[in-house]
Coordinates of C-alpha atoms in Angstrom, one line a residue:
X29 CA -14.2 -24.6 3.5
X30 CA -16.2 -27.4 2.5
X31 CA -18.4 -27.5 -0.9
X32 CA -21.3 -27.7 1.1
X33 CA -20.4 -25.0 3.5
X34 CA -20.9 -22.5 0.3
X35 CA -23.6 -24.0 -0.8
X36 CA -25.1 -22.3 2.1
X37 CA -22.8 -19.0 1.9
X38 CA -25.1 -18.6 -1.5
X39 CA -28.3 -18.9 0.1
X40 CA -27.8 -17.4 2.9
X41 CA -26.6 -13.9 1.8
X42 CA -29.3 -11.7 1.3
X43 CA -29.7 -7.6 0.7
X44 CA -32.0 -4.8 1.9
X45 CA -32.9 -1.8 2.0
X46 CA -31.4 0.0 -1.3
X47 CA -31.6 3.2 -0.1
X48 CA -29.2 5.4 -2.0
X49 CA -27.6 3.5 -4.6
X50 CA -30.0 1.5 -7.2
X51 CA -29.4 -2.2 -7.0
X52 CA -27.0 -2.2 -4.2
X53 CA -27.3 -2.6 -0.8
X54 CA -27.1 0.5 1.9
X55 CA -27.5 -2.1 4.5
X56 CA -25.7 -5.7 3.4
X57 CA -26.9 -8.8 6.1
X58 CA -25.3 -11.6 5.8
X59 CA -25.7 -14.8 8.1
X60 CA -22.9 -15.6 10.1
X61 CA -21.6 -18.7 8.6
X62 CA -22.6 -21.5 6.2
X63 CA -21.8 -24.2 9.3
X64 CA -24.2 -23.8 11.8
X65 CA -22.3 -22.6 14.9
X66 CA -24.4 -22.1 18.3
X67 CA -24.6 -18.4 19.0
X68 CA -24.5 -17.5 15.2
X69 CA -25.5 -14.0 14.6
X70 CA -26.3 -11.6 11.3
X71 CA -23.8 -8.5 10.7
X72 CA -25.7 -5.7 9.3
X73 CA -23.2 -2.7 8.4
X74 CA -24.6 0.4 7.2
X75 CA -22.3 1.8 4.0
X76 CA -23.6 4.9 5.1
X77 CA -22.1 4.9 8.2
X78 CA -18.5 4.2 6.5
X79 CA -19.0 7.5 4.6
X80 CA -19.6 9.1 7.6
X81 CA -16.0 7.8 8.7
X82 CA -14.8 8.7 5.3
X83 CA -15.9 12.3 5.4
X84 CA -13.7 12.2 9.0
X85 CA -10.6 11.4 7.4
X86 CA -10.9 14.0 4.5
X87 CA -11.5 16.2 7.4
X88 CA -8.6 15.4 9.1
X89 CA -6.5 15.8 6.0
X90 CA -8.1 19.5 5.4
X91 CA -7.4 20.5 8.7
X92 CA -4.0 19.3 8.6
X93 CA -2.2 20.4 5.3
X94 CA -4.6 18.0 2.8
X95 CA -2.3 14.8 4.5
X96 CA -3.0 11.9 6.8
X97 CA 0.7 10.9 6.1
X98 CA 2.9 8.6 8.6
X99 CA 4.7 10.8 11.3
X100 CA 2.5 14.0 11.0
X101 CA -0.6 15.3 12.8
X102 CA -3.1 14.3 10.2
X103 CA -2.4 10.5 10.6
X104 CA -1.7 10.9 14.4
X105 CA -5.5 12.9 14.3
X106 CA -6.7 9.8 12.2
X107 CA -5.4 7.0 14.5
X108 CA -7.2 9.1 17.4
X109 CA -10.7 9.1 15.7
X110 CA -10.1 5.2 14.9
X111 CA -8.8 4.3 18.2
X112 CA -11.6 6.2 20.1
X113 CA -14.8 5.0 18.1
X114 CA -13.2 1.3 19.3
X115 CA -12.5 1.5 22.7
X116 CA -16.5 3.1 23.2
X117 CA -17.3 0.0 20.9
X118 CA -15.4 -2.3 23.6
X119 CA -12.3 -3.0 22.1
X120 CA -9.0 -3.6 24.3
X121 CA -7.0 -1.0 22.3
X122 CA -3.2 -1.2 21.6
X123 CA -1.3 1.5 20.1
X124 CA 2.1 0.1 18.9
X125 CA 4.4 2.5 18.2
X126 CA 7.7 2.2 15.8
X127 CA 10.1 4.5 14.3
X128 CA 10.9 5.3 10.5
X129 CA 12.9 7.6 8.8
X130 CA 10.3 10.1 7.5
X131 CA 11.3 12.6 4.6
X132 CA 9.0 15.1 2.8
X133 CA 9.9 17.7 1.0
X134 CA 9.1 21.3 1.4
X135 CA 8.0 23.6 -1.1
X136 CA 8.8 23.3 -5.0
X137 CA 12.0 21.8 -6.0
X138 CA 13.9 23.0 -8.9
X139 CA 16.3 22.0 -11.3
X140 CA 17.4 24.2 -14.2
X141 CA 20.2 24.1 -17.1
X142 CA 22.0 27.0 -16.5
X143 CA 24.7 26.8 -19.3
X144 CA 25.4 26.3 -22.0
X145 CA 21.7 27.1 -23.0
X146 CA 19.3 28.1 -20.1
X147 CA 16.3 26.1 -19.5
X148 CA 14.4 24.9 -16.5
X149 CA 13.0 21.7 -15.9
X150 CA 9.5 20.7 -14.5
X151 CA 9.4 19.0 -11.3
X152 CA 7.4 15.7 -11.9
X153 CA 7.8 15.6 -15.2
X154 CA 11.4 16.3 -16.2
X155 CA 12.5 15.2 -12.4
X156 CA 11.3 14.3 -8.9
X157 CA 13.9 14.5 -5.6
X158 CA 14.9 11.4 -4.4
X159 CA 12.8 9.5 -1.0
X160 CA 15.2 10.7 2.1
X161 CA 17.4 13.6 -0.7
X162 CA 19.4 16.0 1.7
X163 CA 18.6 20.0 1.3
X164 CA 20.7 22.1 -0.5
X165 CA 20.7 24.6 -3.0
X166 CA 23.3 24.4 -5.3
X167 CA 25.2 26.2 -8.9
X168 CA 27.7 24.2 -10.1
X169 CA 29.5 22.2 -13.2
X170 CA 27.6 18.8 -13.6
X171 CA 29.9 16.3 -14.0
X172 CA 28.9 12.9 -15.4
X173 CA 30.3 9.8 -14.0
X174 CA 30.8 6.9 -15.8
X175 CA 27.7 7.0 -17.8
X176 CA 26.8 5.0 -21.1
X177 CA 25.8 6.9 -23.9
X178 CA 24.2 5.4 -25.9
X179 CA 23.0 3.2 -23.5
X180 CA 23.4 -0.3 -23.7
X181 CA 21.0 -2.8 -25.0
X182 CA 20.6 -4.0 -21.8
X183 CA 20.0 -2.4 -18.5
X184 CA 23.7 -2.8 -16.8
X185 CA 24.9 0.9 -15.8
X186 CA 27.5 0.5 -12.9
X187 CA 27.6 4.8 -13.0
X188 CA 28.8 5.5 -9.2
X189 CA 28.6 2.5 -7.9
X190 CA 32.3 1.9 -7.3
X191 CA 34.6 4.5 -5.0
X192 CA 37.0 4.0 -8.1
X193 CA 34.3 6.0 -10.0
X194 CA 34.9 9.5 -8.5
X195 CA 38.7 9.3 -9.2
X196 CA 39.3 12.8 -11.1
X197 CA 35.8 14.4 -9.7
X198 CA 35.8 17.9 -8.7
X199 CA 34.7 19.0 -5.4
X200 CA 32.0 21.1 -5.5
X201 CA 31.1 19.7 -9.0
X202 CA 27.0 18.0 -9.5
X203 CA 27.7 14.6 -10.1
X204 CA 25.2 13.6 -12.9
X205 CA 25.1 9.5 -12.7
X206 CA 23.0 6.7 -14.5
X207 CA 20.5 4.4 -12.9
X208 CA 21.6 0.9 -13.6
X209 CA 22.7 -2.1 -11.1
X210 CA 23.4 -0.7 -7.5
X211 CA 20.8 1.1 -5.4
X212 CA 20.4 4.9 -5.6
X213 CA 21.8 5.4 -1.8
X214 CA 25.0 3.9 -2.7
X215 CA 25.6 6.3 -5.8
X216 CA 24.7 8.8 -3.4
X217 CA 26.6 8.0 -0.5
X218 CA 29.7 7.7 -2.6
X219 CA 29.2 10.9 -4.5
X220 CA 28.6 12.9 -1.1
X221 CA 31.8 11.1 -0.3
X222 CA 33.8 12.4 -3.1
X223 CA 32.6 16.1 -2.6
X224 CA 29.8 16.4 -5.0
X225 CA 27.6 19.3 -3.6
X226 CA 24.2 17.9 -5.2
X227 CA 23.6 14.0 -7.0
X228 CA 21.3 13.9 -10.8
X229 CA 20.4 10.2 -11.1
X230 CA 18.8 10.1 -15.0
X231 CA 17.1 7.2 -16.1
X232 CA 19.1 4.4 -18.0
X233 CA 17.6 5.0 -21.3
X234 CA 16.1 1.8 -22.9
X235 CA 12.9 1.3 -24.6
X236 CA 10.5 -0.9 -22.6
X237 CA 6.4 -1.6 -21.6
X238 CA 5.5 -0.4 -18.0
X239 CA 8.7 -0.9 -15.0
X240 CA 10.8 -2.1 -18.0
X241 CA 10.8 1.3 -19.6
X242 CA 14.1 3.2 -18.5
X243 CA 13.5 6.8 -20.4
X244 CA 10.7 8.4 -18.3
X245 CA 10.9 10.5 -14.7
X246 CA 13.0 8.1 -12.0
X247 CA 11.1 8.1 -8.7
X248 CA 13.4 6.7 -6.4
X249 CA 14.5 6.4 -2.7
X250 CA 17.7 6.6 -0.8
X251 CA 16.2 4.1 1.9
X252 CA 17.1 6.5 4.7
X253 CA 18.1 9.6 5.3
X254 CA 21.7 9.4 5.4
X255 CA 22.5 11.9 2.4
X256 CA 23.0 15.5 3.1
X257 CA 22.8 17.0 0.1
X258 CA 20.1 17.4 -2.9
X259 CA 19.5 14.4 -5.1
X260 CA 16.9 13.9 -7.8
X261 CA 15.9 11.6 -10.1
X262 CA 15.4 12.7 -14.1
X263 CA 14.2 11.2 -17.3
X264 CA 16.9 9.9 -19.8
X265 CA 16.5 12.9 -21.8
X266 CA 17.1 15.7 -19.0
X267 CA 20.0 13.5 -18.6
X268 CA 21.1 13.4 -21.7
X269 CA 21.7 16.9 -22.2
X270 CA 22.8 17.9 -18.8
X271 CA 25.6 15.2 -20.1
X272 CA 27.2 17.4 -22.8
X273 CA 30.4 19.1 -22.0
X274 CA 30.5 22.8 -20.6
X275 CA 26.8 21.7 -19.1
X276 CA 26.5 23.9 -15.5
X277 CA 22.8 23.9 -13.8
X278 CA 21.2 24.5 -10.1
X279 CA 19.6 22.3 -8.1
X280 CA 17.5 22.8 -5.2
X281 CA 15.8 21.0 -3.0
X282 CA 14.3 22.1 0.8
X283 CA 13.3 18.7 2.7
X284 CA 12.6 17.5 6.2
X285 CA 14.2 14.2 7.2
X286 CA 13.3 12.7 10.4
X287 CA 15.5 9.1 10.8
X288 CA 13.3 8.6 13.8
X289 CA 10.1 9.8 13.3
X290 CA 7.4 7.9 15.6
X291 CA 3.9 6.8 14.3
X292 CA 1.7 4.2 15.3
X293 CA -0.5 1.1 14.3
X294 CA -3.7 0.9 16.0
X295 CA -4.4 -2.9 16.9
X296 CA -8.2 -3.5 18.0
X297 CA -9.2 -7.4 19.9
X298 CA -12.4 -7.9 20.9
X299 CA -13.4 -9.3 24.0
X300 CA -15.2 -12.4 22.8
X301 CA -13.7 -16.0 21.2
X302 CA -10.9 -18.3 21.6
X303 CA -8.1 -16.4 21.9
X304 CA -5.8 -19.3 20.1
X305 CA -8.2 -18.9 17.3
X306 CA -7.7 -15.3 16.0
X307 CA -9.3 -13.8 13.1
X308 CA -7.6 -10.8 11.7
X309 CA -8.2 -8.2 9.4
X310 CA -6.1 -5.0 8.5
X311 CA -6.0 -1.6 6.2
X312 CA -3.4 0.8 6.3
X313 CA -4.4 4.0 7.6
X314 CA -1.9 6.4 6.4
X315 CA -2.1 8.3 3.1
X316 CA 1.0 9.9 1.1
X317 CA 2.1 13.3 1.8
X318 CA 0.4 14.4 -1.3
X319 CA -3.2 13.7 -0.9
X320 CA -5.7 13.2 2.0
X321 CA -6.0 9.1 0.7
X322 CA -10.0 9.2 0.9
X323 CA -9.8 5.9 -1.5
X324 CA -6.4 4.7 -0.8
X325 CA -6.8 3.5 1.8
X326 CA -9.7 5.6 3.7
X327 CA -12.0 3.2 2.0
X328 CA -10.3 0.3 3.4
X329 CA -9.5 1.3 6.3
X330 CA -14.1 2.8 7.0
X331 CA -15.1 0.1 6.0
X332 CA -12.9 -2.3 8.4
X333 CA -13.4 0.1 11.4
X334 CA -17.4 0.0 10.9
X335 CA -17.3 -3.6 10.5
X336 CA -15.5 -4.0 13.7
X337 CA -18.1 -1.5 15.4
X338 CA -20.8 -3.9 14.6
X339 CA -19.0 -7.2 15.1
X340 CA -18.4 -6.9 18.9
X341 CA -22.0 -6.3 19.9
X342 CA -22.6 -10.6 21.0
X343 CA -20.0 -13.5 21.9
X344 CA -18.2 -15.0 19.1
X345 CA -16.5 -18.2 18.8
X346 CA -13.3 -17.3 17.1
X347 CA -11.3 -14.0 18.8
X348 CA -11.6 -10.5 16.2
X349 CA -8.3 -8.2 15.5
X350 CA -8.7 -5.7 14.0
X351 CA -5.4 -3.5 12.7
X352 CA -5.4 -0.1 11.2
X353 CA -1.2 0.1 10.0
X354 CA 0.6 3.0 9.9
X355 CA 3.7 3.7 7.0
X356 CA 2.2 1.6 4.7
X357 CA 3.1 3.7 1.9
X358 CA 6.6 3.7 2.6
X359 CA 6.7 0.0 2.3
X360 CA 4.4 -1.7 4.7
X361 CA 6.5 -0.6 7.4
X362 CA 3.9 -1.0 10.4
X363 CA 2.5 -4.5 9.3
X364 CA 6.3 -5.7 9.3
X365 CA 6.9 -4.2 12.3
X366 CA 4.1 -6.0 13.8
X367 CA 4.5 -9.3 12.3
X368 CA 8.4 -9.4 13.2
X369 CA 7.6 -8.3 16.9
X370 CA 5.2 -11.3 17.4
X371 CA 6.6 -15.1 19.3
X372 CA 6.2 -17.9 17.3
X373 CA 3.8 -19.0 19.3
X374 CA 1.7 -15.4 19.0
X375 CA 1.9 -15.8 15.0
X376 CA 0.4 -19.5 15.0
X377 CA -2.6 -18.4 16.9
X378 CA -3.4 -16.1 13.9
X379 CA -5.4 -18.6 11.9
X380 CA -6.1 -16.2 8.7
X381 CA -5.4 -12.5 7.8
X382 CA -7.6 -10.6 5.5
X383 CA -6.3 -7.0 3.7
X384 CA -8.6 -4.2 2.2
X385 CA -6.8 -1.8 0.4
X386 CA -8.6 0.9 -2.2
X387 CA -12.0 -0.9 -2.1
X388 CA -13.8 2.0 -3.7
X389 CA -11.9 2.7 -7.0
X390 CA -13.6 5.1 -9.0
X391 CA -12.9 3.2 -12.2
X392 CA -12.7 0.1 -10.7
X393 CA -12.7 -3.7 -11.0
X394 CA -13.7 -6.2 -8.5
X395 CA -10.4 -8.0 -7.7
X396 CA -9.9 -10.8 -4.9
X397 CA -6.5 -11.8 -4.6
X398 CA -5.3 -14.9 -6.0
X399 CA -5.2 -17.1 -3.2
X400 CA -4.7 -20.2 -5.1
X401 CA -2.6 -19.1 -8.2
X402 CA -5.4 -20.2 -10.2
X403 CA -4.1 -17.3 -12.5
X404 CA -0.6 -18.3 -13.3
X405 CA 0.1 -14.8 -12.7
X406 CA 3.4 -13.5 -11.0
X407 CA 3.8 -14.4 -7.0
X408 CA 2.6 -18.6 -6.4
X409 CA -0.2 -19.4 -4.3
X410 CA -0.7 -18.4 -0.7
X411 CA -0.1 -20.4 2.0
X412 CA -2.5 -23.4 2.3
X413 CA -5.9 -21.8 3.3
X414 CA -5.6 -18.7 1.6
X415 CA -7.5 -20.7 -1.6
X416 CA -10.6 -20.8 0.7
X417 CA -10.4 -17.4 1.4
X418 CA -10.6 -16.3 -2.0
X419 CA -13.3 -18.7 -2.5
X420 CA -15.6 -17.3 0.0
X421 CA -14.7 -14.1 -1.6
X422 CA -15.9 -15.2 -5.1
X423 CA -18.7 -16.7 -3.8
X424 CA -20.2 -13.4 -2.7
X425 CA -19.1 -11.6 -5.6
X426 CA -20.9 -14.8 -7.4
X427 CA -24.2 -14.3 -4.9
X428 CA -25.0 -10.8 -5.9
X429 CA -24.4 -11.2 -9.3
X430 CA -20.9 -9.3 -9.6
X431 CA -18.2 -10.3 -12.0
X432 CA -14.7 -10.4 -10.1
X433 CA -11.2 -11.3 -10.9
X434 CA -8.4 -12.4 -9.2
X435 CA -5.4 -10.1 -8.5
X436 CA -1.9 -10.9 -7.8
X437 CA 0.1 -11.2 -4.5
X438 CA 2.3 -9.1 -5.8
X439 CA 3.3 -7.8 -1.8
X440 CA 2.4 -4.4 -2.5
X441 CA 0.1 -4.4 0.5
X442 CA -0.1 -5.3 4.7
X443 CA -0.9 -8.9 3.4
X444 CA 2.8 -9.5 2.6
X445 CA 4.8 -10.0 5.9
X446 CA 1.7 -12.3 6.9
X447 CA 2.4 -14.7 4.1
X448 CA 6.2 -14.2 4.7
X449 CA 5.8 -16.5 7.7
X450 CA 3.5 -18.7 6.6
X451 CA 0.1 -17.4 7.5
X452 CA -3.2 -17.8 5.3
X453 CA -4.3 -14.5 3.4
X454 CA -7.0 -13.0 1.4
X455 CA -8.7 -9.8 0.7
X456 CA -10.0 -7.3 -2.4
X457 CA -8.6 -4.5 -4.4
X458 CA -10.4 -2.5 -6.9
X459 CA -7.0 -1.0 -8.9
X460 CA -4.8 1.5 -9.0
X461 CA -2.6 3.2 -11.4
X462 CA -3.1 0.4 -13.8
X463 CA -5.2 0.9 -16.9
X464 CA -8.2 -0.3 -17.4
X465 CA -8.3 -3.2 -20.1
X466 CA -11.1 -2.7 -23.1
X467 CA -12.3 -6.3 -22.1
X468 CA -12.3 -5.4 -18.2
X469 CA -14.5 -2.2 -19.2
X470 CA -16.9 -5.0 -20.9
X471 CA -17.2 -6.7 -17.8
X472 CA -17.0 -3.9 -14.7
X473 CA -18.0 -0.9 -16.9
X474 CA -16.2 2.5 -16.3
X475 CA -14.0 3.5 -18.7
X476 CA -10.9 1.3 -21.3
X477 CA -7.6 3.3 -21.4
X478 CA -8.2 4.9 -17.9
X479 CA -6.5 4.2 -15.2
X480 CA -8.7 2.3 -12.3
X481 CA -8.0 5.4 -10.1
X482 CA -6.7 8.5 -11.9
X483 CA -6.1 10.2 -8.5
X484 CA -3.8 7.6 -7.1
X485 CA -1.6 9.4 -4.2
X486 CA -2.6 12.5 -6.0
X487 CA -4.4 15.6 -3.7
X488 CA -7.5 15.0 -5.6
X489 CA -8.0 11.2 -4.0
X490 CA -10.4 13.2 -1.7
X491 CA -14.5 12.3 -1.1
X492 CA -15.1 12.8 -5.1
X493 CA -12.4 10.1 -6.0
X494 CA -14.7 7.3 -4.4
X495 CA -17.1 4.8 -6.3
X496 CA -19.9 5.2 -3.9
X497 CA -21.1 1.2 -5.8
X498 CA -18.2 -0.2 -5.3
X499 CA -17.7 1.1 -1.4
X500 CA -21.3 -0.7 -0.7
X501 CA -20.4 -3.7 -2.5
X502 CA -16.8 -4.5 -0.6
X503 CA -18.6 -3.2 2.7
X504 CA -20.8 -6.4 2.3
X505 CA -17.6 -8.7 1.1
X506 CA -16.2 -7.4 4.5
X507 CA -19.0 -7.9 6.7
X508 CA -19.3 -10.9 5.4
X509 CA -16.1 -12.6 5.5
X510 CA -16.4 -11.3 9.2
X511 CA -19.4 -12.7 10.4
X512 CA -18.2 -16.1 8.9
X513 CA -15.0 -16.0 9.9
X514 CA -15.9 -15.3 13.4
X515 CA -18.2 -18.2 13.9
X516 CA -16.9 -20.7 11.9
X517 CA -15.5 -24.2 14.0
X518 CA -13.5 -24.5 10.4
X519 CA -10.9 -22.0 9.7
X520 CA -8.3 -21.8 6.7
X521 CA -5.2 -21.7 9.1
X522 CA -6.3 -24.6 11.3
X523 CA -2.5 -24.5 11.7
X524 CA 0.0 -22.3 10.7
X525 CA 3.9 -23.6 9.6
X526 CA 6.5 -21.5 11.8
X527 CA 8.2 -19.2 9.4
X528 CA 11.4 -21.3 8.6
X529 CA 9.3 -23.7 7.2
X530 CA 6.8 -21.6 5.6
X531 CA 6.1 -22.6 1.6
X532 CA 8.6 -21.2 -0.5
X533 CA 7.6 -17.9 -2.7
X534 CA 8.6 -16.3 -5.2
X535 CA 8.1 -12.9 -3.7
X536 CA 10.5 -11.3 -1.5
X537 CA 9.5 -9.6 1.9
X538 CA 11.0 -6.0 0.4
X539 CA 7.9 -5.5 -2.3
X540 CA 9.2 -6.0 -5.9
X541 CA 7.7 -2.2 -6.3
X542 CA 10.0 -0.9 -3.2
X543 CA 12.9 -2.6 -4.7
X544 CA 12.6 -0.9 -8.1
X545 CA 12.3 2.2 -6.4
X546 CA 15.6 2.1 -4.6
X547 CA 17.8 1.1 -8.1

């Protein structure tokens, strides 16, 4: 957008009406864009209103076994209450169903040293079952399998990765094997293979900073569910001494694995605009198995859906989509799905997508993602237009007098598969397991050494986990990148490259995170 354009955005964003939280707006109107557009409107969205839909989904979850999870009743319950509050708003309503191969497990897993000391292990600490591990319950002789100990400088472990591997292994044995260069379903498939009644992936052992250390818990997946028996992943040290000779244990895990489990995305387009000029913005709507998500991504995901109630009240001149995806957290499966089921020509009418994901942090910064790569951090730039997304983005921040920062496109979220093929992206993110810098606790507050939300996919990221500040202050970012976005005659994908000729980037469609989990 032009310099002049937000020139305007800064004057023209104004707040009322601080009704609950000092110094922040309960109400955020915003005019509808800095070039005047015939029809223009304001957006007001009431924050308190997205707590309202907030205290739904923790409802939901509570009713439904503290989970709003892809493939079970408390997302299905969740995509309901969405889908209904837009078709009474006037929304046409789509609900696109795919498949996935769900897994959860059932119940506490264990793991124990049997001989020759006893001791049990702790599940999360010590070890966690594999993503898609069979169920079984197990006493055998763990047998190791080509592992390197000590371990190499380097990671390089090829422990069952080769059928040549099992040569001399004893049915009915636990085949103990070493994270290192092939993915965990193919040491797993070949163990099952060579009669191994249960699979003990450790970790590889070296010394590192964050993903580079190898010694702590391995939480890992198989990438479907084609293993019938238990696996788990352990530290280096459980490892370690279940690799001494004479070592015999049990292993147990009870799981559900569904390879074609349905769930579905809920994809919202208003009535109004230029249907070759669509606007889109998504959150995922699913939570992990382990908590009801409240703040990843229930705060997203309110704060879009009461945006979109408001926004469809008068004619716009661009067309509003609004998308609530489902498997998200098991790696952005409904936002691929929908991307990858979408013509050519269907994708270049999307002129720009915008992603909220954990917008109320509860030790949180203010991040906007690095549209331009201003940063020289990680993943390059977007593709051409996302810069004036994140622009308008800091210029609100800028408005209201809130620091920001920018935040990588590191693919973790439903942004990814948009700027797979080419198509302009933006959106905020207030943290998540990361830790709090000391000079980021200067600048946002809360607290250095923390993480930015200690609750992440944890049961306690419930009502409590939200930073009621931060929730009004992305509200008003949403509403309005909205009610711009929606008038505007300017938008940052004027036109969008098909995807074989998309810019090149330096981030895979498979999420670097995803990919570390499955090897």
């Amino acid at each position: 957008m032009r310099a002049r354009a937000y020139k305007g955005l800064l004057a023209a964003i104004t707040t009322v009406s601080a009704v609950t939280l000092p110094g922040v707006p309960a109400t955020a109107v915003v005019s509808p864009t800095p070039v005047p557009a015939k029809g223009a409107r304001s957006l007001p969205v009431d924050v308190l209103a997205v707590k309202r839909h907030l205290e739904r989904f923790q409802q939901i979850a509570v009713a439904n076994g503290g989970t709003r999870a892809a493939g079970t009743p408390g997302y299905d319950a969740s995509a309901e209450y969405v889908a209904g509050k837009l078709r009474a708003a006037g929304y046409r309503v789509t609900l696109q169903e795919f498949d996935f191969p769900f897994f959860r497990v059932i119940g506490t897993p264990t793991l124990a040293l049997v001989s020759p000391t006893a001791r049990s292990y702790t599940p999360e600490t010590d070890f966690r079952p594999m993503t898609y591990s069979g169920s079984g319950n197990v006493t055998a002789a763990v047998q190791p399998v080509d592992v390197v100990l000590p371990p190499s400088a380097e990671p390089s472990s090829t422990s069952g990765c080769e059928a040549a591997d099992y040569v001399g292994f004893v049915r009915g044995n636990i085949a103990l094997l070493q994270r290192g260069t092939c993915g965990f379903r193919v040491k797993a498939e070949l163990a099952e293979a060579a009669g191994a009644s249960g699979v003990i992936i450790f970790n590889e052992g070296q010394a590192g900073t964050g993903t580079a250390d190898r010694r702590g818990p391995l939480n890992g997946s198989l990438g479907d569910a084609t293993t019938h028996i238990p696996v788990v992943g352990t530290t280096f040290a459980v490892g370690q001494e279940l690799a001494k000779p004479g070592s015999r244990a049990t292993l147990a895990v009870t799981a559900e694995s569904d390879p074609h489990r349905k769930t579905r995305n809920v994809i919202a387009e208003s009535r109004w605009g230029d249907p070759g000029r669509v606007v889109m913005l998504g959150s995922h709507l699913d939570s992990v198995l382990e908590g009801p998500g409240v703040n990843d991504n229930g705060s997203g995901a309110a704060a879009v859906l009461e945006t979109a109630l408001q926004a469809n009240a008068a004619p716009t001149r661009n067309r509003l989509r609004f998308a609530f995806w489902g498997a998200e957290e098991l790696g952005l499966l409904g936002s691929q799905h929908y991307v990858t089921s979408l013509s050519q020509r269907e994708r270049s009418k999307i002129k720009l997508y915008l992603n909220f994901d954990m917008i109320a942090s509860p030790n949180h910064v203010y991040g906007i993602y690095d549209g331009d790569d201003s940063d020289h951090v990680g993943a390059g730039a977007g593709p051409e237009g996302s810069d004036k997304i994140e622009k308008l983005f800091e210029t609100y921040y800028a408005t209201l007098g809130q620091p920001y920062k920018g935040t990588d496109f590191t693919g973790r979220s439903d942004y990814g598969p948009f700027i797979a093929v080419g198509i302009p992206a933006g959106g905020l993110f207030t943290g998540a397991e990361g830790v709090k810098s000391a000079e980021e606790a200067v600048t946002f507050g809360g607290q250095a050494g923390v993480a930015y939300d200690r609750c992440y996919h944890q049961a306690c990221d419930t009502l409590a986990n939200v930073n009621e500040r931060a929730l009004a202050v992305n509200t008003g970012a949403i509403a309005t990148a909205v009610a711009v976005y929606a008038y505007s005659p300017v938008l940052p994908g004027g036109s969008t490259a098909p995807a074989a000729t998309a810019a090149p980037r330096r981030m895979a469609v498979l999420p670097a995170w995803e990919d570390a989990a499955l090897r």
